[in-house]
PDB file of C-alpha atoms in Angstrom:
ATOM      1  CA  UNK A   1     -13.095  -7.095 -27.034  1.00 71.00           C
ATOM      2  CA  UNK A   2     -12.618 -10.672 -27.479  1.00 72.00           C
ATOM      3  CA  UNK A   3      -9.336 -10.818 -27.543  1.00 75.00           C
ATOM      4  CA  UNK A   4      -8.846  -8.630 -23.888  1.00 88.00           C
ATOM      5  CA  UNK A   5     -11.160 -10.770 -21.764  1.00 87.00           C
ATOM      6  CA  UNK A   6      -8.483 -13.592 -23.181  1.00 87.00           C
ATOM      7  CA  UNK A   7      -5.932 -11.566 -22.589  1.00 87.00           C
ATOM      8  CA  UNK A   8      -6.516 -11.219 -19.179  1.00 89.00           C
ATOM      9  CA  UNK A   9      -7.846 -14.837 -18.237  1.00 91.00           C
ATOM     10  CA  UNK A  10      -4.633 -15.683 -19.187  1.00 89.00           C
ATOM     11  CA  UNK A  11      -2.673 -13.171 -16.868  1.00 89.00           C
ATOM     12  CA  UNK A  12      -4.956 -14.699 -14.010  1.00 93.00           C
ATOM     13  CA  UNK A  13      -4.882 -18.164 -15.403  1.00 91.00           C
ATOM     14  CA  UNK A  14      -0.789 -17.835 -15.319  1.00 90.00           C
ATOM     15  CA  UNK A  15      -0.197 -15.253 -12.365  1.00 92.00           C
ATOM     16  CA  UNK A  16      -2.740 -16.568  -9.753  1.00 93.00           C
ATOM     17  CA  UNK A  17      -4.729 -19.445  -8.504  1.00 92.00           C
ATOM     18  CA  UNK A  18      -7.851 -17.503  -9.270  1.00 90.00           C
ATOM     19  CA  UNK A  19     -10.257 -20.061 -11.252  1.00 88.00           C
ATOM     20  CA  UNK A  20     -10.745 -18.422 -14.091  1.00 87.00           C
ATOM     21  CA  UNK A  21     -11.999 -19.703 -17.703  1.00 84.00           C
ATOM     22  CA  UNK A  22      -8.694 -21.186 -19.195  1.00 83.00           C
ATOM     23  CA  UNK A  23      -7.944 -20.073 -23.486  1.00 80.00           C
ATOM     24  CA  UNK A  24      -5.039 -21.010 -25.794  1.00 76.00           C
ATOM     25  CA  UNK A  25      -1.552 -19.525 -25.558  1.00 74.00           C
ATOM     26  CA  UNK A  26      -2.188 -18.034 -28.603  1.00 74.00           C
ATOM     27  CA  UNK A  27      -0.494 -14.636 -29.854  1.00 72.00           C
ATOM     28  CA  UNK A  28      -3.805 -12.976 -30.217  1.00 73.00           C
ATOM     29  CA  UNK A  29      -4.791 -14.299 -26.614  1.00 73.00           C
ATOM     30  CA  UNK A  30      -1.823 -12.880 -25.276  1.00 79.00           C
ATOM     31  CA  UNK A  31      -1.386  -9.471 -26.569  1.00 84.00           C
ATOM     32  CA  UNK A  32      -2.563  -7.995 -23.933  1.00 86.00           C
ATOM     33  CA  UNK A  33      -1.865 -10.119 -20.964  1.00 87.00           C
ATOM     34  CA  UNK A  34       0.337  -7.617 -18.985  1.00 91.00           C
ATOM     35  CA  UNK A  35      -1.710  -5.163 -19.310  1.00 93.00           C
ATOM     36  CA  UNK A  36      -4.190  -7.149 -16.415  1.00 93.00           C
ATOM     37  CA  UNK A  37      -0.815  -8.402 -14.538  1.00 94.00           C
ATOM     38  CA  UNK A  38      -1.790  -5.692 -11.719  1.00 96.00           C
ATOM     39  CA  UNK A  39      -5.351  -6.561 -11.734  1.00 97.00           C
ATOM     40  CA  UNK A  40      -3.873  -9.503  -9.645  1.00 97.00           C
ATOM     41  CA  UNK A  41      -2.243  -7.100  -7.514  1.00 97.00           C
ATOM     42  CA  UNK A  42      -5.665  -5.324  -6.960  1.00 97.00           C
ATOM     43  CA  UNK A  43      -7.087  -8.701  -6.153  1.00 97.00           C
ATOM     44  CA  UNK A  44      -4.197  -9.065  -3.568  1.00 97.00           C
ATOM     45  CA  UNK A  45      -4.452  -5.930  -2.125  1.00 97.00           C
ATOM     46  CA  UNK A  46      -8.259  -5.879  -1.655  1.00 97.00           C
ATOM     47  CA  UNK A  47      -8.178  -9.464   0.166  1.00 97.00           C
ATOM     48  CA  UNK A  48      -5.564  -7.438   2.981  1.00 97.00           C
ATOM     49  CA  UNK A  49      -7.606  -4.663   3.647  1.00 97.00           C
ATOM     50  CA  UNK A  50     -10.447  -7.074   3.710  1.00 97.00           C
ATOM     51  CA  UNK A  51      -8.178  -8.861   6.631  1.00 97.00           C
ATOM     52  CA  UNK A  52      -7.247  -6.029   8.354  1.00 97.00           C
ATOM     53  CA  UNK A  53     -10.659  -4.863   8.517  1.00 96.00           C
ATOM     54  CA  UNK A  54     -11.953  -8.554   9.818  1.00 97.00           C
ATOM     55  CA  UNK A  55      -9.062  -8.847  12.572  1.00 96.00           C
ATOM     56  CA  UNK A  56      -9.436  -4.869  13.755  1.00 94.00           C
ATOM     57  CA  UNK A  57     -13.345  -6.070  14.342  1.00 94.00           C
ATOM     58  CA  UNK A  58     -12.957  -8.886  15.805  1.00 96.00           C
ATOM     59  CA  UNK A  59      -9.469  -8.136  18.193  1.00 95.00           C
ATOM     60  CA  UNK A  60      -7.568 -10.451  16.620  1.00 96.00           C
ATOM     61  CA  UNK A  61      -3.982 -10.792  17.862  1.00 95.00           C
ATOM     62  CA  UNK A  62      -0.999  -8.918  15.760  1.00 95.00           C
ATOM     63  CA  UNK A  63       0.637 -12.139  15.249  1.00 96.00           C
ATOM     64  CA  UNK A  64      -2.207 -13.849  13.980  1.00 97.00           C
ATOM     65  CA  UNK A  65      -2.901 -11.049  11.332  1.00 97.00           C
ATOM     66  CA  UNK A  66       0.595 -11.080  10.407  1.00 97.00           C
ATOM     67  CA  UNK A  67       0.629 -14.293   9.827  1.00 97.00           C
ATOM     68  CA  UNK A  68      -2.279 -14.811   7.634  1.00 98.00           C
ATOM     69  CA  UNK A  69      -1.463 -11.332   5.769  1.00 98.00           C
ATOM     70  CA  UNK A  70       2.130 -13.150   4.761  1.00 97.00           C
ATOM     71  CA  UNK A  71       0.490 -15.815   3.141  1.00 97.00           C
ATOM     72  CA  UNK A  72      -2.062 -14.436   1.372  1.00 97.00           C
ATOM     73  CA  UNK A  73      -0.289 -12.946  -1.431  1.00 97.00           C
ATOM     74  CA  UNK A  74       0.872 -16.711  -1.719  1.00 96.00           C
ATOM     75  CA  UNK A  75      -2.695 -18.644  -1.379  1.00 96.00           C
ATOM     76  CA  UNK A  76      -3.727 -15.855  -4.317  1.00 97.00           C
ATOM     77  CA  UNK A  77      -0.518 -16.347  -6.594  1.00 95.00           C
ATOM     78  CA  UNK A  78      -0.120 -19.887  -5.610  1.00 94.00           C
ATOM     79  CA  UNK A  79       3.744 -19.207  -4.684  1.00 94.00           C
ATOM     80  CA  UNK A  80       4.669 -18.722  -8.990  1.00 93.00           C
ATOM     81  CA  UNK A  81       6.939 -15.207  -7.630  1.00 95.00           C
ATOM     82  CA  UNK A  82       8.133 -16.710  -4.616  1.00 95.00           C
ATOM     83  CA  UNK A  83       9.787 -19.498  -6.566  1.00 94.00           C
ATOM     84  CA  UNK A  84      11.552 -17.288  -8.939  1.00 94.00           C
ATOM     85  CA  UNK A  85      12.851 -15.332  -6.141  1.00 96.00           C
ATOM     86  CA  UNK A  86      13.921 -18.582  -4.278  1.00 95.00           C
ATOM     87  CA  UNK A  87      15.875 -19.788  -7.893  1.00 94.00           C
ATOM     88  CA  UNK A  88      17.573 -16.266  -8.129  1.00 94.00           C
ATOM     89  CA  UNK A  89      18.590 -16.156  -4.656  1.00 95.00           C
ATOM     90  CA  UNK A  90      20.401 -19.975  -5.342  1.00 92.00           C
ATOM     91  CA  UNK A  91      21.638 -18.346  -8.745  1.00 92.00           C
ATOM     92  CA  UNK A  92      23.468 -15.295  -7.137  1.00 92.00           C
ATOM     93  CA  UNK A  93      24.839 -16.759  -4.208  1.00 89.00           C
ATOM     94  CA  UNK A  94      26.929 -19.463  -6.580  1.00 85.00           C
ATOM     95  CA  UNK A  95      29.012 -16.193  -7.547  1.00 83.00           C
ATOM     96  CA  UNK A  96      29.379 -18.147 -11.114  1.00 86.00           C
ATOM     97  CA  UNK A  97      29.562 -16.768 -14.589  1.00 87.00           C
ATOM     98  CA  UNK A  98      25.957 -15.539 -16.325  1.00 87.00           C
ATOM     99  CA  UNK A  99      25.669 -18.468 -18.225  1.00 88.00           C
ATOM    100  CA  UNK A 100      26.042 -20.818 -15.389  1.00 89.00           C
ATOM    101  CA  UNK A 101      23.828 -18.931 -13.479  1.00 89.00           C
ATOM    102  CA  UNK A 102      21.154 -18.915 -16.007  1.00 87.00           C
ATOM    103  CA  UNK A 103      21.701 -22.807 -15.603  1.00 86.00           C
ATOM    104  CA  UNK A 104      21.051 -22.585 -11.689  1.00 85.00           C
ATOM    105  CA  UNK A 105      18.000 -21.065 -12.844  1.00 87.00           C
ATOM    106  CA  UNK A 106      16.651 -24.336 -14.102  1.00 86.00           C
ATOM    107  CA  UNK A 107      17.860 -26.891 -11.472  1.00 80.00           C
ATOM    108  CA  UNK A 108      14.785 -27.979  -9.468  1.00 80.00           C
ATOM    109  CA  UNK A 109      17.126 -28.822  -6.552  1.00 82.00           C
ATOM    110  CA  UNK A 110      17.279 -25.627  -3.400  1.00 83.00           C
ATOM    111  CA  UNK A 111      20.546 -24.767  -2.460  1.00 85.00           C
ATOM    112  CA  UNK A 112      21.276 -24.131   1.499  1.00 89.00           C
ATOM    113  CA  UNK A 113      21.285 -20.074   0.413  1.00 90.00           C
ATOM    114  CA  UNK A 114      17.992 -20.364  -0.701  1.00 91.00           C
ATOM    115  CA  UNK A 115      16.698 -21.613   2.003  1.00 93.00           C
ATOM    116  CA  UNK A 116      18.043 -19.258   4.387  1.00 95.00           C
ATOM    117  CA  UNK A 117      16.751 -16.002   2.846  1.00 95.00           C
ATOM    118  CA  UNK A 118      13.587 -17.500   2.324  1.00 95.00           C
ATOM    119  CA  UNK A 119      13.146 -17.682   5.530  1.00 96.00           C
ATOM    120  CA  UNK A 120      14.938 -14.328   6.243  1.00 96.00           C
ATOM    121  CA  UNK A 121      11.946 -13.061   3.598  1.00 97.00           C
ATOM    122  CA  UNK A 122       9.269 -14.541   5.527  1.00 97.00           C
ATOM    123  CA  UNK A 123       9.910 -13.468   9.023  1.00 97.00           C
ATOM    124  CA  UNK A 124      10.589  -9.895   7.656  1.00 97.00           C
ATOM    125  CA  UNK A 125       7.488 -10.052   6.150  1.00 97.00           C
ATOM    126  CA  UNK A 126       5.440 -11.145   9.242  1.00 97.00           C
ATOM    127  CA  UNK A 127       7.401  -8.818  11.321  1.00 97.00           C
ATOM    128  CA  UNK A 128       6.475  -6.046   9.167  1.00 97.00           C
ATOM    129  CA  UNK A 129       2.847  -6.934   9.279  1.00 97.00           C
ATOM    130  CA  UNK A 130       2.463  -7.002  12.764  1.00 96.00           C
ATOM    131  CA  UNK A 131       3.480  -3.297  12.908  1.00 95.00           C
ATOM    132  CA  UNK A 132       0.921  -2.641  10.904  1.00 95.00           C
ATOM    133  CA  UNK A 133      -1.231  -0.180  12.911  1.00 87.00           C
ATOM    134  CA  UNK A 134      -3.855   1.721  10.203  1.00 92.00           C
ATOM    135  CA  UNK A 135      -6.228   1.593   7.441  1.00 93.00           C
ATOM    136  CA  UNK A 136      -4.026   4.393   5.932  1.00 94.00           C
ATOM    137  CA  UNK A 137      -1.211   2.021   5.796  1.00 95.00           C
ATOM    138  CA  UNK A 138      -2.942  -0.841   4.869  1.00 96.00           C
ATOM    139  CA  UNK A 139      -4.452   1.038   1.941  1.00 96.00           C
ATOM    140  CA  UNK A 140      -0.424   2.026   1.282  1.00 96.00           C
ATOM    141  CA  UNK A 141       0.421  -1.485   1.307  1.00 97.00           C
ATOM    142  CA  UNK A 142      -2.633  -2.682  -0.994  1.00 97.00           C
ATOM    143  CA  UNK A 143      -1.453  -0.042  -3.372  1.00 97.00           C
ATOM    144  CA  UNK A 144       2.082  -1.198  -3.460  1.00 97.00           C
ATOM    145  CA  UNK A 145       0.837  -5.252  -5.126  1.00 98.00           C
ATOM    146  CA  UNK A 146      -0.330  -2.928  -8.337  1.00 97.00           C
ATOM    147  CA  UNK A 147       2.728  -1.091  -8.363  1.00 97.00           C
ATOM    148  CA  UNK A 148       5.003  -4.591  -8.130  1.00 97.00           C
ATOM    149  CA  UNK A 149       3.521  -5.821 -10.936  1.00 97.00           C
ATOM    150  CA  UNK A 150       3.523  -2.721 -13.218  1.00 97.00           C
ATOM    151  CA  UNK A 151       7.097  -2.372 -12.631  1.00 97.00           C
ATOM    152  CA  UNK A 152       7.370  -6.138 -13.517  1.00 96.00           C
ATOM    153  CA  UNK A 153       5.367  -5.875 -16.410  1.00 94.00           C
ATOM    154  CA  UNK A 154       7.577  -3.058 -17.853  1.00 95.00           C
ATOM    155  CA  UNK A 155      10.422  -4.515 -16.818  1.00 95.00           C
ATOM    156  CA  UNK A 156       8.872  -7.691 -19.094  1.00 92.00           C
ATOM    157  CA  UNK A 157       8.245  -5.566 -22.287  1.00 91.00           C
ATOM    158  CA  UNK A 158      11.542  -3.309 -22.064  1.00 92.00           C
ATOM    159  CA  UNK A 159      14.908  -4.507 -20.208  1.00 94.00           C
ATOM    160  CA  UNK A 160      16.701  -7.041 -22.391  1.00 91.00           C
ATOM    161  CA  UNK A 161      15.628 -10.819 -21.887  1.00 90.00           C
ATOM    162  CA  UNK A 162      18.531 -13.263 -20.732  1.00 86.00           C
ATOM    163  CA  UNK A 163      16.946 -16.276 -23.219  1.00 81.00           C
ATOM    164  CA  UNK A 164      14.795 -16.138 -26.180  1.00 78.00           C
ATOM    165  CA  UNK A 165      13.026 -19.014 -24.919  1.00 76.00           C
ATOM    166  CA  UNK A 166      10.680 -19.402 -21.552  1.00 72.00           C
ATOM    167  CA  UNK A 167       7.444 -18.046 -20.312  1.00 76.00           C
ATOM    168  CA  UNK A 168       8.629 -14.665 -20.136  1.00 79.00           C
ATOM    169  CA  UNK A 169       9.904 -14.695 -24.113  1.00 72.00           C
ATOM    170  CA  UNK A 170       6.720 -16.286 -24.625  1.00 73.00           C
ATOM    171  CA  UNK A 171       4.368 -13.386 -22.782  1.00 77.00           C
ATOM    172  CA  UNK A 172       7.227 -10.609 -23.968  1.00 76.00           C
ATOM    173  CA  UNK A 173       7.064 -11.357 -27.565  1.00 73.00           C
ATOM    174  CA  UNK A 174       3.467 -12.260 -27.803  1.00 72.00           C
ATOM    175  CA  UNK A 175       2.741  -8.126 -26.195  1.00 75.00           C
ATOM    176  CA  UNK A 176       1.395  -4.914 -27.812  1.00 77.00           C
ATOM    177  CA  UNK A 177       4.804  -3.417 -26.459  1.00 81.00           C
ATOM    178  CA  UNK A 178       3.746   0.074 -26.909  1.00 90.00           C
ATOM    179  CA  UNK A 179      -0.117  -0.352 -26.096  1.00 92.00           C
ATOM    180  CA  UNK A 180       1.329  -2.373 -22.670  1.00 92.00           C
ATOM    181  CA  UNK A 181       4.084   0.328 -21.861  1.00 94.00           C
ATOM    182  CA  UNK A 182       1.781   3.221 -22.022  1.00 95.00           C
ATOM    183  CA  UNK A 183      -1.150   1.464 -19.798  1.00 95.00           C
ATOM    184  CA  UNK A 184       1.631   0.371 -17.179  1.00 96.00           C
ATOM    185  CA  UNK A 185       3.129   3.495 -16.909  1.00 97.00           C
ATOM    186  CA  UNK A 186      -0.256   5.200 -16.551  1.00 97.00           C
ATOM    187  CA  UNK A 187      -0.420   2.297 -13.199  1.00 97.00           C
ATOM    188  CA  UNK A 188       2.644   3.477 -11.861  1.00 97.00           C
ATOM    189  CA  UNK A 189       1.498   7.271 -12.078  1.00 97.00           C
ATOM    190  CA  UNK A 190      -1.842   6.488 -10.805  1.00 97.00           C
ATOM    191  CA  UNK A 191      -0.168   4.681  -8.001  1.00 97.00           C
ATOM    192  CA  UNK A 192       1.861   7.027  -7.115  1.00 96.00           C
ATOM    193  CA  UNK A 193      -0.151  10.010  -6.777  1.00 97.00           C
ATOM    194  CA  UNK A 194      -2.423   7.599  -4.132  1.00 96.00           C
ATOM    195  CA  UNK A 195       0.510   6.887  -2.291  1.00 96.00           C
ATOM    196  CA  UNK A 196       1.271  10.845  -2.195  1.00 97.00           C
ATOM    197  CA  UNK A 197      -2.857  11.965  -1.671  1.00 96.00           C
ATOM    198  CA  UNK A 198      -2.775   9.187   1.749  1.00 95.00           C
ATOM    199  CA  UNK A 199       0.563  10.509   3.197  1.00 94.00           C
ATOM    200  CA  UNK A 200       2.923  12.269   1.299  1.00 94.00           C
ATOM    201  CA  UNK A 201       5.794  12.246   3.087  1.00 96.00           C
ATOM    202  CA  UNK A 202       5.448   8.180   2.919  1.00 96.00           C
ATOM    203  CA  UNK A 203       4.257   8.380  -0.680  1.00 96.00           C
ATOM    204  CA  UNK A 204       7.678  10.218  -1.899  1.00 97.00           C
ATOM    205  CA  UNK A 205       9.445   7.979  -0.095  1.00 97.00           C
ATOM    206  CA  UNK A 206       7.671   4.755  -1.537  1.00 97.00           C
ATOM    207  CA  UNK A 207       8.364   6.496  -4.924  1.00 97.00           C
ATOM    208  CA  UNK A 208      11.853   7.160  -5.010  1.00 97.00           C
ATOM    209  CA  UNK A 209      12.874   3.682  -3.339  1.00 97.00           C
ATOM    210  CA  UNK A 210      10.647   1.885  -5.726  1.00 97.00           C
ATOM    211  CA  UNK A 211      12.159   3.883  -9.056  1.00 97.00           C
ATOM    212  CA  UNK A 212      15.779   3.156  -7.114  1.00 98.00           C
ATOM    213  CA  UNK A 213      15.365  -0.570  -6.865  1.00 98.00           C
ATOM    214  CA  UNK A 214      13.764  -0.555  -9.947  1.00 97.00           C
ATOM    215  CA  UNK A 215      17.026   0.621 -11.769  1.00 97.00           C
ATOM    216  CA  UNK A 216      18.888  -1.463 -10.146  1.00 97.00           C
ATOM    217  CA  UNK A 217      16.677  -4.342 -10.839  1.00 97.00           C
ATOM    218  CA  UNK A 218      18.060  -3.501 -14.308  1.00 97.00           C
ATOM    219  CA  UNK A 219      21.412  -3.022 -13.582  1.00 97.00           C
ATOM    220  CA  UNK A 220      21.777  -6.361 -11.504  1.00 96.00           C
ATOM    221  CA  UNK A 221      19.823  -8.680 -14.213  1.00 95.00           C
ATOM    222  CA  UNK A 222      22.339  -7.566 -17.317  1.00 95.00           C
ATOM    223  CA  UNK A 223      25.528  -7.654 -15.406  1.00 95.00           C
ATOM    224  CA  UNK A 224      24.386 -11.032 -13.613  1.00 94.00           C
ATOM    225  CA  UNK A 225      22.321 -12.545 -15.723  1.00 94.00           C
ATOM    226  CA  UNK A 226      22.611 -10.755 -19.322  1.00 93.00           C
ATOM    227  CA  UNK A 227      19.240  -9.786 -19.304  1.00 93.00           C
ATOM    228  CA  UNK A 228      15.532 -10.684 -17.291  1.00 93.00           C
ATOM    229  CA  UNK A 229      14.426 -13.965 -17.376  1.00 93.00           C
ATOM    230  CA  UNK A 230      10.823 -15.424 -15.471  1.00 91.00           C
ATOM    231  CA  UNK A 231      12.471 -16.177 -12.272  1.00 93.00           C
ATOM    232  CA  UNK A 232      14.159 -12.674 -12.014  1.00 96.00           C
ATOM    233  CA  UNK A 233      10.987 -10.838 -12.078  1.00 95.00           C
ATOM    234  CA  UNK A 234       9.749 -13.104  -9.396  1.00 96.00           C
ATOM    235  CA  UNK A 235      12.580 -11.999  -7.248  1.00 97.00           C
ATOM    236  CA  UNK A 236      12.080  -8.730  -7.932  1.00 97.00           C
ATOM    237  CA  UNK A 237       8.161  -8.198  -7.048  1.00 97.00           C
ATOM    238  CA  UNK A 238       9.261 -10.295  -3.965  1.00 97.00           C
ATOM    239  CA  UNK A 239      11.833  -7.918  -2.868  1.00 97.00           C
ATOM    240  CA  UNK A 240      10.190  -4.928  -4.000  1.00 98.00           C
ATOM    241  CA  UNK A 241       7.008  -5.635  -1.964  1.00 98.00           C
ATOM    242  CA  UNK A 242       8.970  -6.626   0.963  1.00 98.00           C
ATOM    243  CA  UNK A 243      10.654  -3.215   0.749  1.00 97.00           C
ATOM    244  CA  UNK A 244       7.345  -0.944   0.145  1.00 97.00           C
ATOM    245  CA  UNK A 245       6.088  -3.051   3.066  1.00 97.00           C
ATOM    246  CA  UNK A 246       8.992  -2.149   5.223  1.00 97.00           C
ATOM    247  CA  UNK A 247       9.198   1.312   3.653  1.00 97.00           C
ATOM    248  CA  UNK A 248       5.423   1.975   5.195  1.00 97.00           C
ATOM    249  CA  UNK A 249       5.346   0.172   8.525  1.00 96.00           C
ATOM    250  CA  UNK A 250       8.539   2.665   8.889  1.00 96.00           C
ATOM    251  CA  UNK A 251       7.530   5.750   7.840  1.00 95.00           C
ATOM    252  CA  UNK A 252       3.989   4.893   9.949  1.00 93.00           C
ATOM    253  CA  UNK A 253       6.736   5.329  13.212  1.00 92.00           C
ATOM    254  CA  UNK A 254       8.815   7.967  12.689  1.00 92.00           C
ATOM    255  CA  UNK A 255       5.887   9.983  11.377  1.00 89.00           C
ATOM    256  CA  UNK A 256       4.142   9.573  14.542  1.00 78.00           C
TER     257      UNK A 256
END
């Protein structure tokens, strides 16, 4: 029992700005870990339907809501994803070979792409959020931070890593790969079938765009990269929750 309460103070102590009790990076510590990497999802989800709720009651403006719902999954993760999808994005656009991309990966300095589809994420974000018109959807959207990061955490424990060194090795080879699988697959199920008992039109759709992007997640990382590294998996749980988000506020129209 010992050894999972570490487990997951160190998936919040890594994964968020939550203050939790910090414990050694040690493998016993860490076997685990991935298994609470959604927890912080939960977290993330339950502080937006705790802001919708607040602005519905109190007639806040659209903007305003939006606003404040973009940054929260940043005040709560402290920006660790958005920086890996900011690196990636400077990595692709050089259109270099894997292993000087991998390089790019490492280079503190933003390149002019970056930039630009950072703030291309942003506004797409806050845009989406201001459509944004139910607890139903809200409740979608919540459920789609868990399913981000059990995608990412089984992306973590079974797609080939691009280094044998980094925080990712580090969490990857340090996991009960089988124990972690199981219990992040059982996320994604769970997940799912929430998506599909709130609206099931939207929930098949959520499904079969998230498994899509999810393969090519895979696809992209060993042809581009040779494999996932830390950085990667923040641009995917970026992307991928920008795309559930957009995938709701959608559906919420046409289904009208």
């Amino acid at each position: 029992m010992r050894n999972w309460i570490r487990s997951c103070m160190i998936a919040f102590s890594m994964y968020s700005k939550l203050p939790v009790p910090q414990f050694e990076w040690k493998e016993e510590n860490m076997r685990y870990a991935m298994i609470f990497f959604p927890w912080i999802g939960i977290v993330t989800g339950g502080l937006e339907l705790l802001w919708f709720a607040i602005a519905l009651r109190l007639g806040i403006s659209s903007g305003f809501y939006a606003a404040v719902a973009t940054v929260l999954p940043i005040l709560v993760t402290g920006g660790i994803h958005a920086d890996g999808y900011i690196d990636t994005i400077d990595a692709r656009s050089s259109h270099q070979g894997k292993e000087r991309r991998l390089e790019i990966l490492k280079d503190p300095h933003t390149g002019a792409f970056a930039i630009i589809w950072a703030v291309v994420y942003f506004l797409l974000y806050d845009g989406a959020y201001q459509m944004v018109g139910s607890y139903k959807s809200c409740l979608m959207i919540a459920v789609c931070y868990v399913t981000s990061r059990a995608f990412s955490g089984l992306a973590a424990v079974s797609f080939p890593a691009a280094k044998k060194t980094g925080t990712l090795a580090v969490f990857s080879h340090a996991a009960d790969h089988k124990l972690v699988r199981t219990v992040l697959i059982f996320y994604v199920i769970v997940a799912g079938i929430i998506e599909l008992l709130l609206q099931w039109q939207c929930g098949l759709v959520l499904i079969l765009c998230g498994g899509l992007f999810f393969a090519y997640y895979y696809r992209m990382a060993k042809k581009e990269f040779g494999g996932i590294t830390g950085d990667l998996e923040g641009w995917f749980l970026q992307c991928f929750e920008l795309l559930m988000l957009l995938v709701v506020v959608l559906m919420e129209l046409v289904l009208k």
